[in-house]
Short mmCIF file of C-alpha atoms and ligand atoms in Angstrom, two decimals:
data_model
loop_
_atom_site.label_atom_id
_atom_site.label_comp_id
_atom_site.label_asym_id
_atom_site.label_seq_id
_atom_site.Cartn_x
_atom_site.Cartn_y
_atom_site.Cartn_z
CA MET N 1 17.99 -96.99 -86.20
CA LYS N 2 21.56 -97.01 -84.93
CA ILE N 3 22.51 -93.63 -83.55
CA CYS N 4 25.63 -92.13 -81.99
CA VAL N 5 25.41 -88.91 -79.96
CA ILE N 6 28.67 -87.04 -79.35
CA GLY N 7 28.58 -84.81 -76.27
CA THR N 8 26.50 -85.55 -73.17
CA GLY N 9 25.55 -82.02 -72.08
CA TYR N 10 21.91 -80.89 -71.93
CA VAL N 11 21.19 -81.40 -75.62
CA GLY N 12 23.28 -84.56 -76.11
CA LEU N 13 22.16 -86.43 -73.01
CA VAL N 14 18.49 -85.59 -73.47
CA GLY N 15 18.78 -86.41 -77.19
CA ALA N 16 20.45 -89.78 -76.55
CA ALA N 17 17.86 -90.66 -73.89
CA ILE N 18 14.85 -89.72 -75.99
CA PHE N 19 16.14 -91.30 -79.23
CA SER N 20 16.63 -94.57 -77.32
CA ASN N 21 13.20 -94.20 -75.75
CA TRP N 22 11.78 -94.10 -79.29
CA GLY N 23 13.23 -97.61 -79.80
CA ASN N 24 16.53 -96.70 -81.46
CA GLU N 25 19.87 -98.23 -80.50
CA VAL N 26 21.88 -95.29 -79.12
CA ILE N 27 25.44 -94.85 -77.94
CA GLY N 28 26.49 -91.62 -76.20
CA VAL N 29 30.09 -90.41 -76.41
CA ASP N 30 31.90 -87.98 -74.12
CA ILE N 31 35.61 -87.37 -73.46
CA ASP N 32 34.90 -86.94 -69.73
CA LEU N 33 35.55 -90.43 -68.28
CA GLU N 34 34.22 -89.62 -64.80
CA LYS N 35 30.99 -88.26 -66.27
CA ILE N 36 30.50 -91.37 -68.41
CA LYS N 37 31.14 -93.66 -65.41
CA ARG N 38 28.53 -91.76 -63.39
CA ILE N 39 25.92 -91.70 -66.16
CA LYS N 40 26.34 -95.47 -66.66
CA LYS N 41 25.38 -95.90 -63.00
CA GLY N 42 22.34 -93.68 -63.57
CA HIS N 43 23.79 -90.55 -61.90
CA ILE N 44 22.60 -87.78 -64.18
CA PRO N 45 24.92 -84.75 -63.94
CA ILE N 46 22.12 -82.20 -64.46
CA TYR N 47 18.75 -81.54 -62.82
CA GLU N 48 16.20 -82.23 -65.52
CA PRO N 49 12.76 -83.50 -64.50
CA GLY N 50 12.03 -87.01 -65.87
CA LEU N 51 15.44 -87.54 -67.51
CA SER N 52 17.00 -89.89 -64.97
CA GLU N 53 14.14 -92.41 -65.24
CA ILE N 54 14.34 -92.47 -69.04
CA VAL N 55 18.13 -92.93 -69.03
CA LEU N 56 17.98 -95.77 -66.49
CA LYS N 57 15.09 -97.54 -68.26
CA ASN N 58 16.82 -97.51 -71.63
CA ILE N 59 20.20 -98.56 -70.22
CA SER N 60 18.59 -101.51 -68.49
CA GLN N 61 16.65 -102.48 -71.62
CA GLY N 62 19.89 -102.44 -73.63
CA ARG N 63 19.03 -99.61 -76.03
CA LEU N 64 21.28 -96.95 -74.47
CA SER N 65 24.98 -97.18 -73.73
CA PHE N 66 27.89 -94.78 -73.25
CA THR N 67 31.57 -94.70 -74.13
CA THR N 68 34.53 -92.33 -74.14
CA SER N 69 35.73 -93.71 -77.48
CA LEU N 70 34.51 -91.76 -80.50
CA SER N 71 35.67 -94.49 -82.91
CA ASP N 72 33.69 -97.15 -81.00
CA GLY N 73 30.71 -94.80 -80.82
CA ILE N 74 30.45 -94.07 -84.52
CA LYS N 75 31.51 -97.54 -85.80
CA ASN N 76 28.01 -99.01 -86.25
CA ALA N 77 25.95 -95.81 -86.29
CA GLU N 78 23.85 -94.73 -89.29
CA ILE N 79 23.41 -91.25 -87.84
CA VAL N 80 26.05 -89.38 -85.79
CA PHE N 81 24.75 -86.38 -83.83
CA VAL N 82 27.24 -83.70 -82.79
CA CYS N 83 26.02 -82.04 -79.59
CA VAL N 84 29.15 -80.37 -78.22
CA GLY N 85 29.22 -76.93 -76.63
CA THR N 86 29.59 -73.72 -78.65
CA PRO N 87 30.22 -71.18 -75.86
CA GLN N 88 30.67 -67.46 -76.37
CA SER N 89 34.22 -66.48 -77.28
CA ASP N 90 36.01 -63.35 -76.03
CA THR N 91 35.01 -61.52 -79.20
CA GLY N 92 31.28 -62.26 -78.77
CA ASP N 93 30.93 -64.89 -81.49
CA ALA N 94 30.54 -68.65 -81.01
CA ASP N 95 33.66 -70.63 -80.06
CA LEU N 96 33.54 -73.56 -82.48
CA SER N 97 36.75 -75.30 -81.41
CA GLN N 98 34.91 -78.36 -80.06
CA VAL N 99 32.91 -78.69 -83.31
CA TRP N 100 36.09 -78.63 -85.45
CA LYS N 101 37.82 -81.16 -83.20
CA VAL N 102 34.91 -83.58 -83.34
CA ALA N 103 34.57 -83.12 -87.13
CA GLU N 104 38.25 -84.03 -87.56
CA GLU N 105 37.85 -87.10 -85.34
CA ILE N 106 34.76 -88.22 -87.25
CA GLY N 107 36.64 -87.86 -90.54
CA LYS N 108 39.58 -89.91 -89.26
CA ASN N 109 37.33 -92.68 -87.94
CA LEU N 110 34.80 -92.96 -90.74
CA THR N 111 34.68 -96.46 -92.23
CA GLY N 112 31.39 -96.35 -94.15
CA TYR N 113 28.50 -94.06 -95.17
CA LYS N 114 27.04 -92.05 -92.30
CA VAL N 115 24.90 -88.97 -91.83
CA VAL N 116 26.66 -86.48 -89.56
CA VAL N 117 24.14 -84.19 -87.87
CA ILE N 118 25.10 -80.89 -86.24
CA LYS N 119 22.71 -80.26 -83.36
CA SER N 120 24.93 -77.75 -81.57
CA THR N 121 23.95 -74.12 -82.14
CA VAL N 122 26.35 -72.94 -84.86
CA PRO N 123 26.56 -69.77 -86.95
CA VAL N 124 25.52 -69.62 -90.57
CA GLY N 125 28.05 -71.34 -92.82
CA THR N 126 29.33 -73.79 -90.17
CA ASN N 127 27.75 -76.96 -91.58
CA GLU N 128 29.40 -76.36 -94.95
CA LYS N 129 32.76 -75.97 -93.20
CA VAL N 130 32.13 -79.14 -91.15
CA LYS N 131 31.68 -81.01 -94.41
CA LYS N 132 35.03 -79.71 -95.66
CA VAL N 133 36.82 -80.56 -92.39
CA ILE N 134 35.47 -84.12 -92.39
CA ARG N 135 36.40 -84.56 -96.06
CA SER N 136 39.93 -83.28 -95.44
CA THR N 137 40.55 -85.83 -92.66
CA LEU N 138 39.08 -88.95 -94.32
CA ARG N 139 41.51 -91.87 -94.59
CA SER N 140 39.90 -93.17 -97.79
CA ASN N 141 37.22 -92.15 -100.26
CA ILE N 142 34.18 -92.76 -98.04
CA ARG N 143 30.80 -91.12 -98.65
CA PHE N 144 29.04 -89.17 -95.92
CA ASP N 145 26.42 -86.45 -95.64
CA VAL N 146 26.02 -83.55 -93.25
CA VAL N 147 22.73 -82.31 -91.79
CA SER N 148 21.90 -79.24 -89.72
CA ASN N 149 19.24 -80.18 -87.16
CA PRO N 150 19.11 -77.42 -84.51
CA GLU N 151 17.56 -78.15 -81.14
CA PHE N 152 14.83 -76.00 -79.59
CA LEU N 153 14.46 -77.60 -76.15
CA ARG N 154 14.29 -75.53 -72.98
CA GLU N 155 16.24 -76.56 -69.91
CA GLY N 156 13.92 -77.81 -67.20
CA TYR N 157 11.39 -78.91 -69.83
CA SER N 158 13.71 -80.67 -72.25
CA VAL N 159 12.10 -84.11 -72.12
CA GLU N 160 8.68 -82.58 -72.77
CA ASP N 161 10.08 -80.34 -75.55
CA MET N 162 11.88 -83.19 -77.36
CA GLU N 163 8.85 -85.45 -77.21
CA ASN N 164 6.54 -82.70 -78.36
CA PRO N 165 8.41 -80.16 -80.51
CA ASP N 166 6.61 -77.33 -82.33
CA ARG N 167 8.68 -78.20 -85.41
CA THR N 168 11.77 -80.05 -86.57
CA VAL N 169 14.29 -78.33 -88.83
CA ILE N 170 16.43 -80.40 -91.19
CA GLY N 171 18.92 -78.59 -93.38
CA SER N 172 21.06 -80.43 -95.91
CA ASP N 173 22.25 -80.63 -99.50
CA SER N 174 21.52 -84.36 -99.59
CA GLU N 175 18.04 -85.73 -100.22
CA LYS N 176 19.14 -89.14 -98.95
CA ALA N 177 20.18 -87.65 -95.60
CA ILE N 178 17.01 -85.56 -95.30
CA ASN N 179 14.89 -88.68 -95.90
CA LEU N 180 16.77 -90.63 -93.21
CA MET N 181 16.24 -87.77 -90.71
CA LYS N 182 12.54 -87.59 -91.63
CA LYS N 183 12.29 -91.29 -90.79
CA LEU N 184 13.66 -90.59 -87.31
CA TYR N 185 11.19 -87.79 -86.52
CA LYS N 186 8.13 -88.76 -88.60
CA HIS N 187 6.31 -90.54 -85.76
CA LEU N 188 6.04 -87.25 -83.82
CA GLY N 189 3.48 -86.03 -86.35
CA LYS N 190 4.85 -82.46 -86.14
CA PRO N 191 5.82 -80.11 -88.97
CA ILE N 192 9.21 -80.84 -90.52
CA ILE N 193 11.00 -78.05 -92.35
CA SER N 194 13.59 -79.36 -94.79
CA CYS N 195 15.82 -76.70 -96.25
CA ASP N 196 19.38 -75.68 -97.06
CA PHE N 197 22.15 -75.60 -94.42
CA ARG N 198 22.24 -71.84 -94.02
CA SER N 199 18.52 -71.36 -93.51
CA ALA N 200 18.46 -74.16 -90.92
CA GLU N 201 21.33 -72.58 -89.00
CA MET N 202 19.67 -69.18 -89.17
CA ILE N 203 16.27 -70.46 -87.96
CA LYS N 204 17.85 -71.41 -84.62
CA TYR N 205 19.49 -67.99 -84.08
CA ALA N 206 16.44 -66.10 -85.32
CA SER N 207 14.19 -68.02 -82.92
CA ASN N 208 16.35 -67.42 -79.84
CA ALA N 209 16.99 -63.79 -80.76
CA PHE N 210 13.29 -63.16 -81.34
CA LEU N 211 12.36 -64.70 -77.97
CA ALA N 212 15.04 -62.60 -76.26
CA SER N 213 13.66 -59.53 -78.07
CA LYS N 214 10.19 -60.35 -76.76
CA ILE N 215 11.59 -60.39 -73.22
CA SER N 216 13.52 -57.14 -73.66
CA PHE N 217 10.42 -55.54 -75.21
CA VAL N 218 8.25 -56.50 -72.26
CA ASN N 219 10.98 -55.36 -69.86
CA GLU N 220 11.05 -51.93 -71.50
CA MET N 221 7.25 -51.85 -71.36
CA ALA N 222 7.61 -52.65 -67.64
CA GLN N 223 9.76 -49.55 -67.22
CA ILE N 224 7.05 -47.38 -68.79
CA CYS N 225 4.26 -49.12 -66.85
CA GLU N 226 6.05 -48.55 -63.56
CA ARG N 227 6.52 -44.87 -64.32
CA SER N 228 3.00 -44.30 -65.67
CA GLY N 229 0.96 -46.40 -63.24
CA ALA N 230 -0.03 -49.22 -65.61
CA ASP N 231 0.48 -52.86 -64.58
CA ILE N 232 2.84 -54.87 -66.80
CA ASP N 233 1.19 -58.22 -66.01
CA VAL N 234 -2.19 -56.92 -67.15
CA VAL N 235 -0.63 -55.27 -70.21
CA ALA N 236 1.23 -58.50 -71.14
CA LYS N 237 -1.99 -60.52 -70.71
CA GLY N 238 -3.87 -58.11 -72.93
CA MET N 239 -1.16 -58.24 -75.57
CA GLY N 240 -0.71 -62.00 -75.37
CA LEU N 241 -4.35 -62.74 -76.12
CA ASP N 242 -3.78 -61.33 -79.58
CA SER N 243 -3.06 -64.53 -81.51
CA ARG N 244 -0.52 -62.66 -83.63
CA ILE N 245 1.53 -61.95 -80.47
CA GLY N 246 0.89 -64.96 -78.20
CA PRO N 247 1.20 -65.05 -74.41
CA ARG N 248 4.57 -66.78 -73.96
CA PHE N 249 7.88 -65.05 -73.21
CA LEU N 250 6.09 -61.89 -72.12
CA LYS N 251 6.97 -62.13 -68.44
CA ALA N 252 8.89 -59.08 -67.27
CA GLY N 253 11.64 -59.53 -64.71
CA ILE N 254 15.32 -58.83 -64.12
CA GLY N 255 16.33 -59.93 -67.61
CA TYR N 256 17.04 -63.12 -69.51
CA GLY N 257 20.05 -65.33 -68.75
CA GLY N 258 21.21 -68.90 -69.25
CA SER N 259 23.65 -70.62 -71.54
CA CYS N 260 21.70 -69.82 -74.72
CA PHE N 261 20.00 -66.42 -75.10
CA PRO N 262 22.94 -64.18 -74.08
CA LYS N 263 25.46 -66.08 -76.22
CA ASP N 264 23.16 -66.60 -79.20
CA VAL N 265 22.00 -62.97 -79.35
CA SER N 266 25.62 -61.88 -79.14
CA ALA N 267 26.72 -64.39 -81.80
CA LEU N 268 23.96 -63.30 -84.20
CA TYR N 269 24.94 -59.67 -83.67
CA LYS N 270 28.55 -60.63 -84.46
CA THR N 271 27.42 -62.53 -87.58
CA SER N 272 25.53 -59.47 -88.79
CA SER N 273 28.51 -57.18 -88.10
CA ASP N 274 30.74 -59.58 -90.03
CA GLN N 275 28.31 -59.21 -92.94
CA ASP N 276 28.67 -55.40 -92.67
CA TYR N 277 25.20 -55.02 -91.23
CA ASP N 278 24.48 -53.25 -87.95
CA PHE N 279 21.60 -55.20 -86.36
CA LYS N 280 20.33 -52.20 -84.37
CA LEU N 281 17.40 -53.98 -82.75
CA LEU N 282 19.64 -56.72 -81.32
CA ARG N 283 22.01 -54.12 -79.89
CA GLY N 284 19.00 -52.68 -78.06
CA VAL N 285 17.89 -56.12 -76.87
CA MET N 286 21.28 -56.70 -75.22
CA GLU N 287 21.45 -53.20 -73.74
CA VAL N 288 17.94 -53.42 -72.26
CA ASN N 289 18.82 -56.76 -70.67
CA GLN N 290 21.82 -55.22 -68.93
CA VAL N 291 19.89 -52.13 -67.80
CA GLN N 292 17.06 -54.26 -66.41
CA LYS N 293 19.42 -55.97 -63.96
CA GLU N 294 21.14 -52.71 -62.98
CA TYR N 295 17.78 -51.02 -62.45
CA PHE N 296 16.79 -53.74 -59.95
CA VAL N 297 20.07 -53.51 -58.01
CA ASN N 298 19.74 -49.71 -57.97
CA LYS N 299 16.26 -49.92 -56.48
CA VAL N 300 17.69 -51.89 -53.56
CA LYS N 301 20.54 -49.43 -53.26
CA ARG N 302 18.28 -46.37 -53.39
CA TYR N 303 15.89 -47.72 -50.77
CA PHE N 304 18.79 -48.08 -48.36
CA GLY N 305 20.02 -44.55 -49.04
CA GLY N 306 22.75 -45.57 -51.44
CA ASN N 307 24.75 -47.57 -48.92
CA LEU N 308 24.44 -51.35 -48.58
CA ALA N 309 27.53 -51.84 -46.37
CA GLY N 310 26.60 -53.77 -43.23
CA LYS N 311 23.20 -54.83 -44.61
CA THR N 312 22.14 -58.48 -44.94
CA PHE N 313 19.71 -59.70 -47.58
CA GLY N 314 17.69 -62.89 -47.79
CA VAL N 315 18.01 -64.06 -51.41
CA LEU N 316 15.63 -66.58 -52.98
CA GLY N 317 16.79 -67.96 -56.33
CA LEU N 318 20.18 -68.41 -57.99
CA ALA N 319 19.41 -70.54 -61.08
CA PHE N 320 18.95 -68.64 -64.36
CA LYS N 321 15.30 -69.70 -64.29
CA ASN N 322 13.07 -72.20 -62.49
CA ASN N 323 13.25 -76.00 -62.91
CA THR N 324 17.01 -76.11 -63.42
CA ASP N 325 20.22 -76.20 -61.40
CA ASP N 326 22.00 -74.26 -64.15
CA ILE N 327 23.59 -70.96 -63.14
CA ARG N 328 25.43 -70.23 -66.37
CA ASP N 329 24.91 -66.54 -67.20
CA SER N 330 22.28 -66.39 -64.46
CA VAL N 331 21.02 -62.85 -63.83
CA ALA N 332 20.26 -63.93 -60.24
CA VAL N 333 23.94 -64.73 -59.71
CA GLU N 334 24.93 -61.41 -61.32
CA VAL N 335 22.65 -59.56 -58.88
CA VAL N 336 24.16 -61.45 -55.92
CA LYS N 337 27.65 -60.49 -57.13
CA ASP N 338 26.65 -56.83 -57.56
CA ILE N 339 25.05 -56.66 -54.11
CA ARG N 340 28.13 -58.27 -52.59
CA GLY N 341 30.28 -55.73 -54.41
CA LEU N 342 28.30 -53.01 -52.64
CA GLY N 343 29.39 -54.38 -49.26
CA ALA N 344 26.29 -56.37 -48.20
CA CYS N 345 26.05 -59.93 -46.86
CA GLN N 346 23.52 -62.39 -48.32
CA ASN N 347 21.75 -65.49 -47.02
CA VAL N 348 20.90 -67.42 -50.16
CA PHE N 349 18.64 -70.33 -51.08
CA ASP N 350 17.73 -72.07 -54.34
CA PRO N 351 15.89 -75.43 -54.56
CA GLN N 352 18.44 -76.92 -57.02
CA ALA N 353 21.33 -74.57 -57.75
CA MET N 354 23.07 -74.38 -54.35
CA LYS N 355 25.99 -76.66 -55.22
CA ASN N 356 26.75 -74.91 -58.51
CA ALA N 357 26.38 -71.47 -56.91
CA LYS N 358 28.71 -72.33 -54.04
CA GLN N 359 31.38 -73.44 -56.50
CA LEU N 360 31.09 -70.19 -58.44
CA LEU N 361 30.48 -67.61 -55.70
CA GLY N 362 32.46 -69.08 -52.78
CA ASP N 363 31.76 -68.18 -49.16
CA VAL N 364 32.76 -64.52 -48.91
CA SER N 365 29.75 -62.58 -47.54
CA ILE N 366 27.40 -65.40 -48.59
CA LYS N 367 25.69 -67.94 -46.35
CA TYR N 368 24.10 -70.96 -48.05
CA CYS N 369 20.81 -71.82 -46.32
CA LEU N 370 18.90 -75.08 -46.06
CA ASP N 371 15.49 -73.67 -46.92
CA LYS N 372 13.75 -70.51 -48.03
CA TYR N 373 12.78 -69.34 -44.55
CA GLU N 374 16.25 -69.81 -43.08
CA ALA N 375 17.51 -67.38 -45.70
CA LEU N 376 15.18 -64.67 -44.42
CA LYS N 377 16.10 -64.84 -40.73
CA GLY N 378 17.19 -61.37 -39.52
CA ALA N 379 17.60 -60.04 -43.08
CA ASP N 380 17.10 -56.36 -43.89
CA ALA N 381 14.99 -57.27 -46.93
CA LEU N 382 13.98 -60.20 -49.13
CA LEU N 383 15.16 -60.38 -52.75
CA ILE N 384 13.40 -62.80 -55.13
CA LEU N 385 15.60 -63.50 -58.15
CA THR N 386 14.40 -66.75 -59.78
CA GLU N 387 10.84 -67.69 -60.75
CA TRP N 388 10.58 -70.97 -58.74
CA GLU N 389 6.95 -71.84 -57.98
CA GLU N 390 7.74 -72.51 -54.33
CA PHE N 391 8.72 -68.86 -53.86
CA ALA N 392 5.29 -67.76 -55.11
CA ALA N 393 3.77 -69.72 -52.23
CA LEU N 394 5.61 -67.96 -49.38
CA ASP N 395 3.78 -67.73 -46.06
CA LEU N 396 3.80 -63.94 -45.75
CA ARG N 397 3.11 -63.92 -41.99
CA LYS N 398 6.12 -66.17 -41.48
CA VAL N 399 8.22 -64.00 -43.80
CA LYS N 400 7.30 -60.90 -41.80
CA LYS N 401 8.36 -62.52 -38.54
CA MET N 402 11.68 -63.61 -40.03
CA LEU N 403 12.76 -60.35 -41.66
CA LYS N 404 14.24 -57.45 -39.71
CA ASN N 405 12.31 -55.02 -41.95
CA PRO N 406 9.13 -55.88 -43.90
CA VAL N 407 10.64 -55.09 -47.30
CA ILE N 408 10.48 -57.26 -50.42
CA PHE N 409 12.19 -56.74 -53.78
CA ASP N 410 10.50 -59.18 -56.17
CA GLY N 411 12.53 -59.34 -59.39
CA ARG N 412 10.24 -61.92 -61.01
CA ILE N 413 6.75 -60.54 -60.18
CA LEU N 414 6.03 -63.78 -58.34
CA LEU N 415 3.97 -62.43 -55.47
CA ASP N 416 0.53 -60.89 -55.53
CA ARG N 417 0.94 -57.13 -55.06
CA LYS N 418 -2.27 -56.62 -53.09
CA GLU N 419 -1.66 -59.56 -50.76
CA VAL N 420 1.89 -58.45 -50.02
CA GLU N 421 0.91 -54.85 -49.40
CA ASN N 422 -2.11 -55.83 -47.29
CA ALA N 423 0.25 -57.95 -45.18
CA GLY N 424 2.14 -54.75 -44.37
CA PHE N 425 5.19 -55.07 -46.57
CA VAL N 426 6.95 -52.37 -48.53
CA TYR N 427 6.88 -54.05 -51.93
CA PHE N 428 9.07 -53.37 -54.93
CA THR N 429 8.57 -55.36 -58.08
CA VAL N 430 8.95 -54.87 -61.84
CA GLY N 431 6.53 -52.90 -64.01
CA LYS N 432 4.01 -51.92 -61.31
CA ARG N 433 3.64 -48.92 -59.06
CA THR N 434 3.83 -50.31 -55.56
CA THR N 435 4.31 -48.99 -52.03
CA GLY N 436 8.02 -49.16 -52.73
CA THR N 437 7.85 -47.02 -55.86
CA GLU N 438 5.89 -44.36 -53.99
CA LEU N 439 8.35 -44.33 -51.13
CA LEU N 440 11.25 -43.76 -53.48
CA ASP N 441 9.29 -41.01 -55.28
CA LYS N 442 8.71 -39.15 -52.01
CA ARG N 443 12.37 -38.96 -51.18
CA PRO N 444 13.82 -35.48 -51.54
CA SER N 445 15.88 -35.07 -54.67
CA GLY N 446 19.56 -35.35 -53.94
CA THR N 447 19.11 -38.36 -51.64
CA PRO N 448 21.87 -40.75 -52.70
CA GLY N 449 20.81 -42.84 -55.65
CA VAL N 450 17.39 -41.21 -56.13
CA ILE N 451 17.80 -39.85 -59.65
CA LEU N 452 16.97 -42.52 -62.18
CA LYS N 453 18.71 -42.16 -65.46
CA ASN N 454 18.99 -45.35 -67.48
CA GLY N 455 18.37 -47.24 -64.29
CA SER N 456 21.23 -45.68 -62.35
C1 UGA R 1 16.20 -71.26 -74.70
C2 UGA R 1 15.05 -71.42 -75.71
O1 UGA R 1 13.79 -71.14 -75.08
C3 UGA R 1 15.03 -72.84 -76.29
O2 UGA R 1 14.02 -72.93 -77.30
C4 UGA R 1 16.40 -73.14 -76.92
O3 UGA R 1 16.46 -74.46 -77.42
C5 UGA R 1 17.48 -72.98 -75.85
O4 UGA R 1 17.43 -71.62 -75.33
C6 UGA R 1 18.81 -73.25 -76.50
O5 UGA R 1 19.20 -72.49 -77.40
O6 UGA R 1 19.42 -74.30 -76.22
P1 UGA R 1 16.57 -71.96 -72.14
O7 UGA R 1 17.85 -71.21 -72.23
O8 UGA R 1 16.56 -73.31 -71.54
O9 UGA R 1 15.91 -72.13 -73.61
O10 UGA R 1 15.58 -71.06 -71.26
P2 UGA R 1 14.24 -70.21 -71.49
O11 UGA R 1 13.12 -70.92 -70.88
O12 UGA R 1 14.09 -69.79 -72.88
O13 UGA R 1 14.58 -68.91 -70.58
C7 UGA R 1 15.70 -68.07 -70.88
C8 UGA R 1 15.75 -66.89 -69.95
O14 UGA R 1 14.68 -65.99 -70.23
C9 UGA R 1 15.62 -67.22 -68.47
O15 UGA R 1 16.55 -66.45 -67.75
C10 UGA R 1 14.21 -66.83 -68.11
O16 UGA R 1 14.08 -66.45 -66.76
C11 UGA R 1 13.99 -65.64 -69.03
N1 UGA R 1 12.58 -65.39 -69.38
C12 UGA R 1 11.88 -66.31 -70.09
C13 UGA R 1 11.97 -64.19 -68.99
O17 UGA R 1 12.61 -63.32 -68.35
N2 UGA R 1 10.68 -63.95 -69.34
C14 UGA R 1 9.96 -64.85 -70.05
O18 UGA R 1 8.76 -64.57 -70.35
C15 UGA R 1 10.57 -66.07 -70.44
#
C-alpha cells in the first residue's frame, strides 16, 4: 500500500517506520526541515530502542522516504495518516491547531480519492470536524473518507507495541475506508474494533484515563499501606493476580507523567465538563497525582528539619519513565525543580535524558554528572526518581562510601527494602514502613514539617 504519514514525532515516526517494515511504500512529512534532513541520514531525534535500525533498513531498501512538502507526500498515497501533536492548551483541553492546519492543507492538495486517518489523540467529535474542514478547502469535487485510528503505543516500547498491539481501533462512517484499514492491519492477527468516529475517539481517552486511575488508585493505597504497616508491592501483587484486575500499571511511585496521561486525563475532564458532567473520579485521579509528588518532596524536607538550604542531593532519574529520553511533564523534573526551589543543590544523572533536562532546567544549582555514582559523591542523600533498571542494580557499599549521609529516598520502589536497611541506610520509599518512616514518626510534634496533612 502507498502511505503518507504527516508528523514525525513519536507516533508518526514509529508509524512510518513500522508501516514500511510491513512492506508498504511510506513517505513521512514534517515541516521541520532540519529534522527531516537528520532523519534521512538515519539520525533519529528520539531515544526509542530498535527504531533507528528499522528506519535505516527501510530507507536503504527504498520503502521509506521523507519530505517537507505535504503536497508531494500525499500525491500518490492511498492512506494519509495525521500524527501531529495535540498538546494541552491553557484551558486544560487539547490544542487542535495543528490538526486543523493539516486538515486544511490536505483539502487544498487533494487530487484523488484518499483515506485520511487521524492517529493523533483528539477529543470526541474531532474526526467529524476534520471531515468538514477538508471538504471546505477542496479545490474540486473530490471524494475522500476520514478514519479515526488512535494509537496505543508506549514510549520506550513503541516498536514492540506497534508490532504486537492488544487491539486496533478503526472508527469511520465509510465501509470502504474501514475495509482498506483492515487490509493494512489484518496480518497482525489481533482484534480489530470497527466502530463510529465518536466511540473510537473515546476509546483512546477512556484507556489512558483508566490506566492513570489505576496508578492513582495504587498510589492512594500506598499512602494507607505506609501508615498502616502493609507493603504496597505485596498488596499490588495480590491484587494483580486477580485476572479481573491484572498486574500491570499497579506500581506505586511519585505519580504518572509524560506527554500523554496528564494531558489526556485533563482533556477528558474538560470534555465531560463541556457536556455538563462533573467527572468526579477523574478530578480525584489528577489531585492524587499532584499530592503524591508533594508528599515525596515533603518527606525529604521533613527529614532535614524543614530546611533544605545548603544541602546537596544526588538525583538518579529525570525522564518521565525508564527507556526514554522524554522529560515532557516528567514528575522527576518537577521534583528537581521543587527541591531547587527549597534552596538545595542537586547532582543529577539519567541514562538518556541529560541533554533534554539541561535544556529545560539550566545550570542553576544543578550539576550534570557522567554516571550514577558521580552524582552521589558528597551528597546529603540519594533521591531515585525514574524507574531505570540500572538504578535497581546499585552497588550499595559503593553508594554508602559516596554519600555524606547514608540516606535514600526511593520514589520508584526500585531497591529491596531489607537489603538497603541491612546495608545500614535510612530508607524512605513509597507505600512501605521503613527505617525512614519510623524516624519521622519519632520526631516530637512541632518539628518543622512533621505534621502530615494531605502530604504537606
Ligand atoms: C501512555 C499509554 O500507556 C499508551 O498506551 C498510550 O498510547 C500513550 O500514553 C499515548 O497516549 O500516546 P506513555 O505515556 O508512553 O504511554 O507511558 P506509560 O508507560 O503509560 O507511563 C506513563 C506514566 O505512568 C510514567 O510516568 C510512568 O512512570 C507511570 N507509571 C506507569 C506508574 O507510575 N506506575 C505504573 O504502574 C505504570
